[in-house]
Amino acid sequence: MTLTLIPDYDLSKHTWLGVGGKADLFAEVDNEENLISFLKNSQCPITVLGAGSNVLIRDGGISGVVLKLGADFQKIEITGDKVIAGAGAKLMEIAQKTAKSGLAGFEFMEGIPGTLGGGLASNAGAFGSCLSDLLQEVFFTDFRGNTKTISDFSDWGYRYSPYAHKGIFLGGVLQAKRFASSDEISALMQKYHEKRAASQPQGVRTAGSTFKNPKEGSAGFLLEKSGLKGYKKGNAEMSTKHANFLVNHGATATELEDFVNEVRSIVAEKQGVKLEWEVQCLGRKR
Ligand SMILES: Cc1cc2nc3c(=O)[nH]c(=O)nc-3n(C[C@H](O)[C@H](O)[C@H](O)COP(=O)(O)OP(=O)(O)OC[C@H]3O[C@@H](n4cnc5c(N)ncnc54)[C@H](O)[C@@H]3O)c2cc1C
C-alpha cells in the first residue's frame, strides 16, 4: 500500500498557533492497515500530528513525512462502561458522547481541543484528572510498524507519557469511573466550561498552557509574580487573562519560540525556577 504523499505541504493551517513551515511530505492515512503497511515500507523520519493544539511548528518545517490520522481513527464506540476510541477522535467528542451515555470521569476533557492521540502523548488532563486515570489499554506502533498493546500505566505522570515521540498511538480503551445521570455529568462539564471561560483567553491563537507546572507551584502564578501577565513583544504575548497562555497576534514561529525562551529566562532569574515547555516545538529552525 502506498499513501498519497503531498510534497511541500503547509503545516501552519493545521496548528492552533497558526505558524510553521512545510512538511517535506504530508499524508492523511485513513486506517490502521494502511498505516502499518506504510510504516513497514518506509525509511523516512515520521511525525504525527493530531489537532495541532499543543505544538509550535518551527518556520523551517518538518523533515520526512508528517501524518494525520483519518476517518477510521476518529471512531468512538461505547460498550457498557468502556469507550473504545481511535487516536484521531476528539477529546471533546469523547466527553460529549460519554455524557449522553451516563459515563462519568470524562468531564475534564471538555475544553481540551485535541485528539486522543495527542492527549496520550502528553497524558492530557485538567481539573485534577488526566487520561491515564481512565486508560485500560492503549494501542501503539513504533515508527517501523511494530505494534503493541500497553496496559500498564503506572509510570505515566503529570503531562508525561513514556511513549511520547517513540511512535504512534493508534487508539485506546478507556473505562468510566462510574455510571451517573447525564444531567449530573453535563452540570460538571458546564462548571468546567465556565471556569475556563472565566480564566483563559477565548477565540485567540494559543496552544493552551505554555509551561508545565513545576514542583514549586503553578507556572501561571510564577509568571504573574515575575510581572509577565500581559507581557508583549511584537506580536507575541503572554495573555492578560492567564499568564501561562501564549497568544499569537501574527508572530512567526521563531519569534514565538524566542519570546517564550525569554519569558522562561526571566522566571529563572526572578524566581529561581526553570520552567519546562509543555507545548511541543517540532521541526527545523529556519
Ligand atoms: C485553548 C486550549 C486549551 C487547552 N487546555 C488543555 C488542558 O486543559 N489540558 C491539557 O492537557 N492540554 C490542554 N491543551 C493542549 C492540547 O489541547 C492537548 O495537549 C491535546 O491533548 C493535544 O492534542 P492534539 O491532537 O492537538 O496534539 P498535537 O498538538 O497535534 O500534537 C501534540 C504532540 O502529540 C504528538 N501526537 C499527536 N498525535 C499523536 C499520535 N496519534 N501518536 C503519537 N503522538 C501523537 C505530536 O507529534 C506532538 O508531539 C489546550 C490547548 C488549547 C489550544
CSV table of C-alpha atoms and ligand atoms in Angstrom, one decimal:
chain,number,residue,atom,x,y,z
A,1,MET,CA,0.0,0.0,0.0
A,2,THR,CA,1.3,3.5,-0.8
A,3,LEU,CA,-0.1,6.6,0.7
A,4,THR,CA,-0.7,9.7,-1.4
A,5,LEU,CA,2.2,11.8,-0.2
A,6,ILE,CA,1.9,15.6,-0.8
A,7,PRO,CA,5.2,17.4,-1.1
A,8,ASP,CA,5.9,20.8,0.5
A,9,TYR,CA,2.7,20.9,2.5
A,10,ASP,CA,2.0,24.0,4.5
A,11,LEU,CA,1.5,22.9,8.1
A,12,SER,CA,0.5,26.3,9.6
A,13,LYS,CA,-3.1,25.6,8.8
A,14,HIS,CA,-3.0,22.5,11.0
A,15,THR,CA,-1.9,24.3,14.1
A,16,TRP,CA,-3.8,26.4,16.7
A,17,LEU,CA,-0.9,28.8,16.8
A,18,GLY,CA,-1.1,29.2,13.1
A,19,VAL,CA,2.6,29.0,12.4
A,20,GLY,CA,5.0,26.6,11.0
A,21,GLY,CA,6.8,25.8,7.8
A,22,LYS,CA,6.2,23.0,5.4
A,23,ALA,CA,6.3,19.2,5.7
A,24,ASP,CA,8.7,17.7,3.2
A,25,LEU,CA,5.9,15.2,2.6
A,26,PHE,CA,2.4,15.0,4.1
A,27,ALA,CA,-0.3,12.3,4.1
A,28,GLU,CA,-3.6,11.6,5.7
A,29,VAL,CA,-3.9,7.9,6.4
A,30,ASP,CA,-7.4,6.5,6.7
A,31,ASN,CA,-6.9,3.2,8.6
A,32,GLU,CA,-4.6,1.1,10.7
A,33,GLU,CA,-3.8,-1.4,8.0
A,34,ASN,CA,-2.6,1.2,5.6
A,35,LEU,CA,-0.6,3.0,8.3
A,36,ILE,CA,1.2,-0.2,9.4
A,37,SER,CA,1.9,-1.2,5.8
A,38,PHE,CA,3.3,2.3,5.1
A,39,LEU,CA,5.5,2.3,8.2
A,40,LYS,CA,6.9,-1.2,7.4
A,41,ASN,CA,8.0,0.0,4.0
A,42,SER,CA,9.2,3.5,4.8
A,43,GLN,CA,12.7,4.6,5.9
A,44,CYS,CA,11.7,8.3,6.3
A,45,PRO,CA,11.5,10.1,9.6
A,46,ILE,CA,7.9,10.2,10.7
A,47,THR,CA,6.0,12.9,12.7
A,48,VAL,CA,2.3,12.5,13.6
A,49,LEU,CA,0.0,15.5,14.1
A,50,GLY,CA,-3.3,15.5,15.9
A,51,ALA,CA,-5.4,18.6,16.1
A,52,GLY,CA,-2.2,20.8,16.3
A,53,SER,CA,-3.4,22.3,19.6
A,54,ASN,CA,-0.2,21.6,21.6
A,55,VAL,CA,2.5,22.2,19.0
A,56,LEU,CA,4.7,25.0,17.8
A,57,ILE,CA,5.9,24.0,14.4
A,58,ARG,CA,9.1,25.9,13.5
A,59,ASP,CA,9.4,28.0,10.4
A,60,GLY,CA,11.8,25.6,8.7
A,61,GLY,CA,9.1,22.9,8.6
A,62,ILE,CA,9.4,19.2,9.3
A,63,SER,CA,11.8,16.7,7.6
A,64,GLY,CA,10.4,13.5,6.3
A,65,VAL,CA,6.7,12.5,6.4
A,66,VAL,CA,4.1,14.2,8.5
A,67,LEU,CA,1.0,12.0,9.0
A,68,LYS,CA,-2.5,12.9,10.1
A,69,LEU,CA,-4.9,10.1,11.2
A,70,GLY,CA,-8.0,10.0,9.1
A,71,ALA,CA,-11.6,8.6,9.2
A,72,ASP,CA,-11.2,5.1,10.8
A,73,PHE,CA,-9.1,6.6,13.6
A,74,GLN,CA,-11.8,9.0,14.6
A,75,LYS,CA,-14.4,6.4,15.7
A,76,ILE,CA,-15.7,6.3,19.2
A,77,GLU,CA,-17.7,3.3,20.4
A,78,ILE,CA,-19.3,2.8,23.8
A,79,THR,CA,-19.8,-0.7,25.3
A,80,GLY,CA,-21.1,-0.9,28.9
A,81,ASP,CA,-18.7,1.3,31.0
A,82,LYS,CA,-15.9,1.3,28.3
A,83,VAL,CA,-15.1,3.6,25.5
A,84,ILE,CA,-13.1,2.3,22.5
A,85,ALA,CA,-11.7,5.3,20.6
A,86,GLY,CA,-9.3,5.8,17.8
A,87,ALA,CA,-6.3,8.1,18.3
A,88,GLY,CA,-7.9,10.7,15.9
A,89,ALA,CA,-11.0,11.0,18.0
A,90,LYS,CA,-11.5,14.4,19.5
A,91,LEU,CA,-11.4,14.5,23.4
A,92,MET,CA,-14.3,16.9,23.4
A,93,GLU,CA,-16.4,14.5,21.4
A,94,ILE,CA,-15.5,11.7,23.8
A,95,ALA,CA,-16.7,13.9,26.6
A,96,GLN,CA,-19.9,14.7,24.9
A,97,LYS,CA,-20.7,11.1,23.9
A,98,THR,CA,-19.9,9.6,27.3
A,99,ALA,CA,-22.0,12.3,29.0
A,100,LYS,CA,-25.0,11.3,26.8
A,101,SER,CA,-24.4,7.6,27.8
A,102,GLY,CA,-24.2,8.4,31.5
A,103,LEU,CA,-20.5,7.5,31.9
A,104,ALA,CA,-18.7,9.7,34.4
A,105,GLY,CA,-15.0,10.5,34.6
A,106,PHE,CA,-14.5,12.0,31.1
A,107,GLU,CA,-15.8,15.5,32.1
A,108,PHE,CA,-12.3,17.1,32.3
A,109,MET,CA,-11.9,16.5,28.5
A,110,GLU,CA,-14.5,19.2,27.9
A,111,GLY,CA,-12.5,22.2,26.7
A,112,ILE,CA,-9.3,20.3,25.6
A,113,PRO,CA,-9.3,20.9,21.9
A,114,GLY,CA,-7.0,17.9,21.0
A,115,THR,CA,-7.3,14.3,19.8
A,116,LEU,CA,-6.9,11.2,21.9
A,117,GLY,CA,-3.5,10.5,20.2
A,118,GLY,CA,-2.2,14.0,21.0
A,119,GLY,CA,-3.6,13.7,24.5
A,120,LEU,CA,-1.9,10.3,25.1
A,121,ALA,CA,1.5,11.9,24.1
A,122,SER,CA,1.3,14.3,27.0
A,123,ASN,CA,-1.2,12.5,29.3
A,124,ALA,CA,-3.5,15.4,28.9
A,125,GLY,CA,-5.6,16.5,31.8
A,126,ALA,CA,-7.4,19.2,33.7
A,127,PHE,CA,-9.2,19.9,37.0
A,128,GLY,CA,-7.3,17.2,38.8
A,129,SER,CA,-7.9,14.3,36.3
A,130,CYS,CA,-5.9,13.0,33.4
A,131,LEU,CA,-6.1,10.4,30.7
A,132,SER,CA,-4.1,7.8,32.5
A,133,ASP,CA,-6.7,7.7,35.2
A,134,LEU,CA,-9.1,6.1,32.7
A,135,LEU,CA,-6.9,4.1,30.5
A,136,GLN,CA,-7.3,0.3,30.3
A,137,GLU,CA,-5.4,-0.4,27.1
A,138,VAL,CA,-3.6,1.7,24.5
A,139,PHE,CA,-2.8,0.5,21.0
A,140,PHE,CA,0.6,1.7,19.8
A,141,THR,CA,3.0,1.2,16.9
A,142,ASP,CA,6.6,2.2,16.7
A,143,PHE,CA,7.7,4.1,13.6
A,144,ARG,CA,8.6,0.9,11.8
A,145,GLY,CA,5.2,-0.6,12.2
A,146,ASN,CA,5.7,-3.0,15.2
A,147,THR,CA,2.5,-2.8,17.2
A,148,LYS,CA,1.9,-3.4,20.9
A,149,THR,CA,-0.8,-3.1,23.4
A,150,ILE,CA,0.0,-1.1,26.5
A,151,SER,CA,-1.8,-2.0,29.7
A,152,ASP,CA,0.5,-0.7,32.5
A,153,PHE,CA,0.2,3.0,33.1
A,154,SER,CA,2.0,3.1,36.5
A,155,ASP,CA,4.9,5.1,35.0
A,156,TRP,CA,2.7,7.8,33.4
A,157,GLY,CA,2.6,11.0,35.2
A,158,TYR,CA,1.7,14.7,35.1
A,159,ARG,CA,1.9,15.7,31.4
A,160,TYR,CA,4.2,12.7,30.9
A,161,SER,CA,3.8,9.6,28.8
A,162,PRO,CA,6.8,7.3,28.4
A,163,TYR,CA,5.8,6.6,24.8
A,164,ALA,CA,5.8,10.3,23.5
A,165,HIS,CA,7.9,10.7,20.4
A,166,LYS,CA,8.6,6.9,20.3
A,167,GLY,CA,5.9,6.0,17.8
A,168,ILE,CA,2.2,6.5,17.0
A,169,PHE,CA,-0.8,5.9,19.3
A,170,LEU,CA,-3.5,4.1,17.4
A,171,GLY,CA,-6.3,4.2,19.9
A,172,GLY,CA,-7.3,3.0,23.3
A,173,VAL,CA,-9.9,1.6,25.7
A,174,LEU,CA,-10.9,3.9,28.5
A,175,GLN,CA,-13.0,2.9,31.5
A,176,ALA,CA,-15.6,5.1,33.1
A,177,LYS,CA,-15.2,5.9,36.8
A,178,ARG,CA,-18.9,5.1,37.4
A,179,PHE,CA,-22.3,5.5,35.9
A,180,ALA,CA,-24.2,8.7,36.6
A,181,SER,CA,-27.1,10.6,35.2
A,182,SER,CA,-26.4,12.7,32.0
A,183,ASP,CA,-27.7,15.7,33.8
A,184,GLU,CA,-25.1,15.3,36.6
A,185,ILE,CA,-22.3,14.9,34.1
A,186,SER,CA,-23.4,17.8,32.0
A,187,ALA,CA,-23.6,20.0,35.0
A,188,LEU,CA,-20.0,19.3,35.9
A,189,MET,CA,-18.9,19.9,32.3
A,190,GLN,CA,-20.8,23.2,32.3
A,191,LYS,CA,-19.0,24.1,35.5
A,192,TYR,CA,-15.6,23.3,33.9
A,193,HIS,CA,-16.6,25.3,30.8
A,194,GLU,CA,-17.4,28.3,32.9
A,195,LYS,CA,-14.2,28.1,34.8
A,196,ARG,CA,-12.2,28.0,31.5
A,197,ALA,CA,-14.2,30.9,30.1
A,198,ALA,CA,-13.5,33.0,33.2
A,199,SER,CA,-9.8,32.2,33.4
A,200,GLN,CA,-8.5,31.5,29.9
A,201,PRO,CA,-8.3,33.7,26.8
A,202,GLN,CA,-11.0,32.8,24.3
A,203,GLY,CA,-11.0,32.9,20.5
A,204,VAL,CA,-7.3,33.6,20.2
A,205,ARG,CA,-4.4,31.7,18.6
A,206,THR,CA,-2.9,29.8,21.5
A,207,ALA,CA,-1.7,26.3,22.4
A,208,GLY,CA,-3.0,26.2,25.9
A,209,SER,CA,-0.6,26.1,28.8
A,210,THR,CA,2.9,27.1,27.6
A,211,PHE,CA,4.8,25.6,30.5
A,212,LYS,CA,4.2,22.6,32.8
A,213,ASN,CA,3.5,23.4,36.4
A,214,PRO,CA,6.8,22.9,38.3
A,215,LYS,CA,7.0,21.3,41.7
A,216,GLU,CA,7.2,24.9,43.1
A,217,GLY,CA,3.6,25.5,42.2
A,218,SER,CA,1.6,26.9,39.3
A,219,ALA,CA,3.5,28.1,36.2
A,220,GLY,CA,0.8,30.9,35.8
A,221,PHE,CA,1.4,32.1,39.3
A,222,LEU,CA,5.2,32.2,38.8
A,223,LEU,CA,4.8,34.1,35.5
A,224,GLU,CA,2.4,36.6,37.1
A,225,LYS,CA,4.8,37.1,40.1
A,226,SER,CA,7.6,37.8,37.6
A,227,GLY,CA,5.4,40.6,36.0
A,228,LEU,CA,4.8,38.6,32.8
A,229,LYS,CA,1.0,38.5,32.7
A,230,GLY,CA,0.2,40.5,29.6
A,231,TYR,CA,3.9,40.8,28.7
A,232,LYS,CA,4.1,41.5,25.0
A,233,LYS,CA,6.9,41.7,22.4
A,234,GLY,CA,5.9,42.4,18.8
A,235,ASN,CA,3.1,40.1,18.0
A,236,ALA,CA,3.7,37.6,20.8
A,237,GLU,CA,2.0,37.9,24.2
A,238,MET,CA,1.6,36.1,27.5
A,239,SER,CA,-2.2,36.5,27.9
A,240,THR,CA,-3.6,39.3,30.1
A,241,LYS,CA,-6.2,36.8,31.2
A,242,HIS,CA,-3.9,33.8,32.0
A,243,ALA,CA,-0.2,34.4,32.2
A,244,ASN,CA,0.7,30.8,31.1
A,245,PHE,CA,-1.2,31.1,27.8
A,246,LEU,CA,1.0,32.3,24.9
A,247,VAL,CA,-1.1,34.3,22.4
A,248,ASN,CA,0.0,34.8,18.8
A,249,HIS,CA,-1.2,38.0,17.2
A,250,GLY,CA,0.8,37.4,14.0
A,251,ALA,CA,4.3,36.4,15.1
A,252,THR,CA,6.4,33.8,13.3
A,253,ALA,CA,7.3,30.5,14.9
A,254,THR,CA,10.9,31.8,15.6
A,255,GLU,CA,9.5,35.0,17.2
A,256,LEU,CA,7.2,32.9,19.4
A,257,GLU,CA,9.9,30.4,20.4
A,258,ASP,CA,12.4,33.2,21.2
A,259,PHE,CA,9.7,35.1,23.2
A,260,VAL,CA,8.8,32.0,25.3
A,261,ASN,CA,12.5,31.3,25.9
A,262,GLU,CA,13.0,34.9,27.0
A,263,VAL,CA,10.0,34.6,29.4
A,264,ARG,CA,11.5,31.4,30.7
A,265,SER,CA,14.8,33.1,31.4
A,266,ILE,CA,13.0,36.0,33.3
A,267,VAL,CA,11.2,33.5,35.5
A,268,ALA,CA,14.5,31.6,36.2
A,269,GLU,CA,16.2,34.9,37.1
A,270,LYS,CA,13.4,36.3,39.2
A,271,GLN,CA,12.0,33.1,40.9
A,272,GLY,CA,14.9,30.7,40.5
A,273,VAL,CA,12.7,28.2,38.8
A,274,LYS,CA,13.4,26.6,35.4
A,275,LEU,CA,10.1,26.2,33.7
A,276,GLU,CA,9.7,23.3,31.3
A,277,TRP,CA,7.9,23.7,28.0
A,278,GLU,CA,4.5,21.9,27.8
A,279,VAL,CA,4.0,23.0,24.2
A,280,GLN,CA,5.9,20.7,21.8
A,281,CYS,CA,8.3,22.5,19.5
A,282,LEU,CA,8.7,20.5,16.3
A,283,GLY,CA,10.8,20.8,13.2
A,284,ARG,CA,13.7,22.8,11.9
A,285,LYS,CA,14.7,26.4,12.7
A,286,ARG,CA,15.0,28.4,9.5
B,1,LIG,C1,-7.4,26.5,24.3
B,1,LIG,C2,-6.6,25.3,24.7
B,1,LIG,C3,-6.9,24.7,25.9
B,1,LIG,C4,-6.1,23.6,26.3
B,1,LIG,N1,-6.3,23.0,27.5
B,1,LIG,C5,-5.6,21.9,27.9
B,1,LIG,C6,-5.9,21.3,29.1
B,1,LIG,O1,-6.7,21.7,29.9
B,1,LIG,N2,-5.1,20.2,29.4
B,1,LIG,C7,-4.2,19.7,28.6
B,1,LIG,O2,-3.6,18.7,28.9
B,1,LIG,N3,-3.9,20.3,27.4
B,1,LIG,C8,-4.6,21.4,27.0
B,1,LIG,N4,-4.4,22.0,25.8
B,1,LIG,C9,-3.3,21.4,25.0
B,1,LIG,C10,-3.8,20.4,23.9
B,1,LIG,O3,-5.1,20.6,23.6
B,1,LIG,C11,-3.6,19.0,24.5
B,1,LIG,O4,-2.3,18.7,24.8
B,1,LIG,C12,-4.1,17.9,23.4
B,1,LIG,O5,-4.2,16.7,24.0
B,1,LIG,C13,-3.1,17.8,22.2
B,1,LIG,O6,-3.8,17.1,21.2
B,1,LIG,P1,-3.5,17.4,19.7
B,1,LIG,O7,-4.3,16.3,18.9
B,1,LIG,O8,-3.9,18.7,19.4
B,1,LIG,O9,-2.0,17.1,19.5
B,1,LIG,P2,-1.0,17.9,18.6
B,1,LIG,O10,-0.9,19.3,19.1
B,1,LIG,O11,-1.3,17.7,17.2
B,1,LIG,O12,0.4,17.1,18.9
B,1,LIG,C14,0.9,17.2,20.2
B,1,LIG,C15,2.1,16.2,20.3
B,1,LIG,O13,1.5,14.9,20.3
B,1,LIG,C16,2.0,14.1,19.2
B,1,LIG,N5,0.9,13.3,18.7
B,1,LIG,C17,-0.2,13.7,18.2
B,1,LIG,N6,-1.0,12.7,17.8
B,1,LIG,C18,-0.3,11.6,18.1
B,1,LIG,C19,-0.5,10.2,18.0
B,1,LIG,N7,-1.6,9.6,17.4
B,1,LIG,N8,0.5,9.3,18.4
B,1,LIG,C20,1.7,9.8,18.9
B,1,LIG,N9,1.9,11.1,19.1
B,1,LIG,C21,1.0,12.0,18.7
B,1,LIG,C22,2.6,15.1,18.2
B,1,LIG,O14,3.6,14.6,17.4
B,1,LIG,C23,3.1,16.2,19.2
B,1,LIG,O15,4.3,15.9,19.7
B,1,LIG,C24,-5.1,23.1,25.4
B,1,LIG,C25,-4.9,23.7,24.2
B,1,LIG,C26,-5.6,24.8,23.8
B,1,LIG,C27,-5.4,25.4,22.5
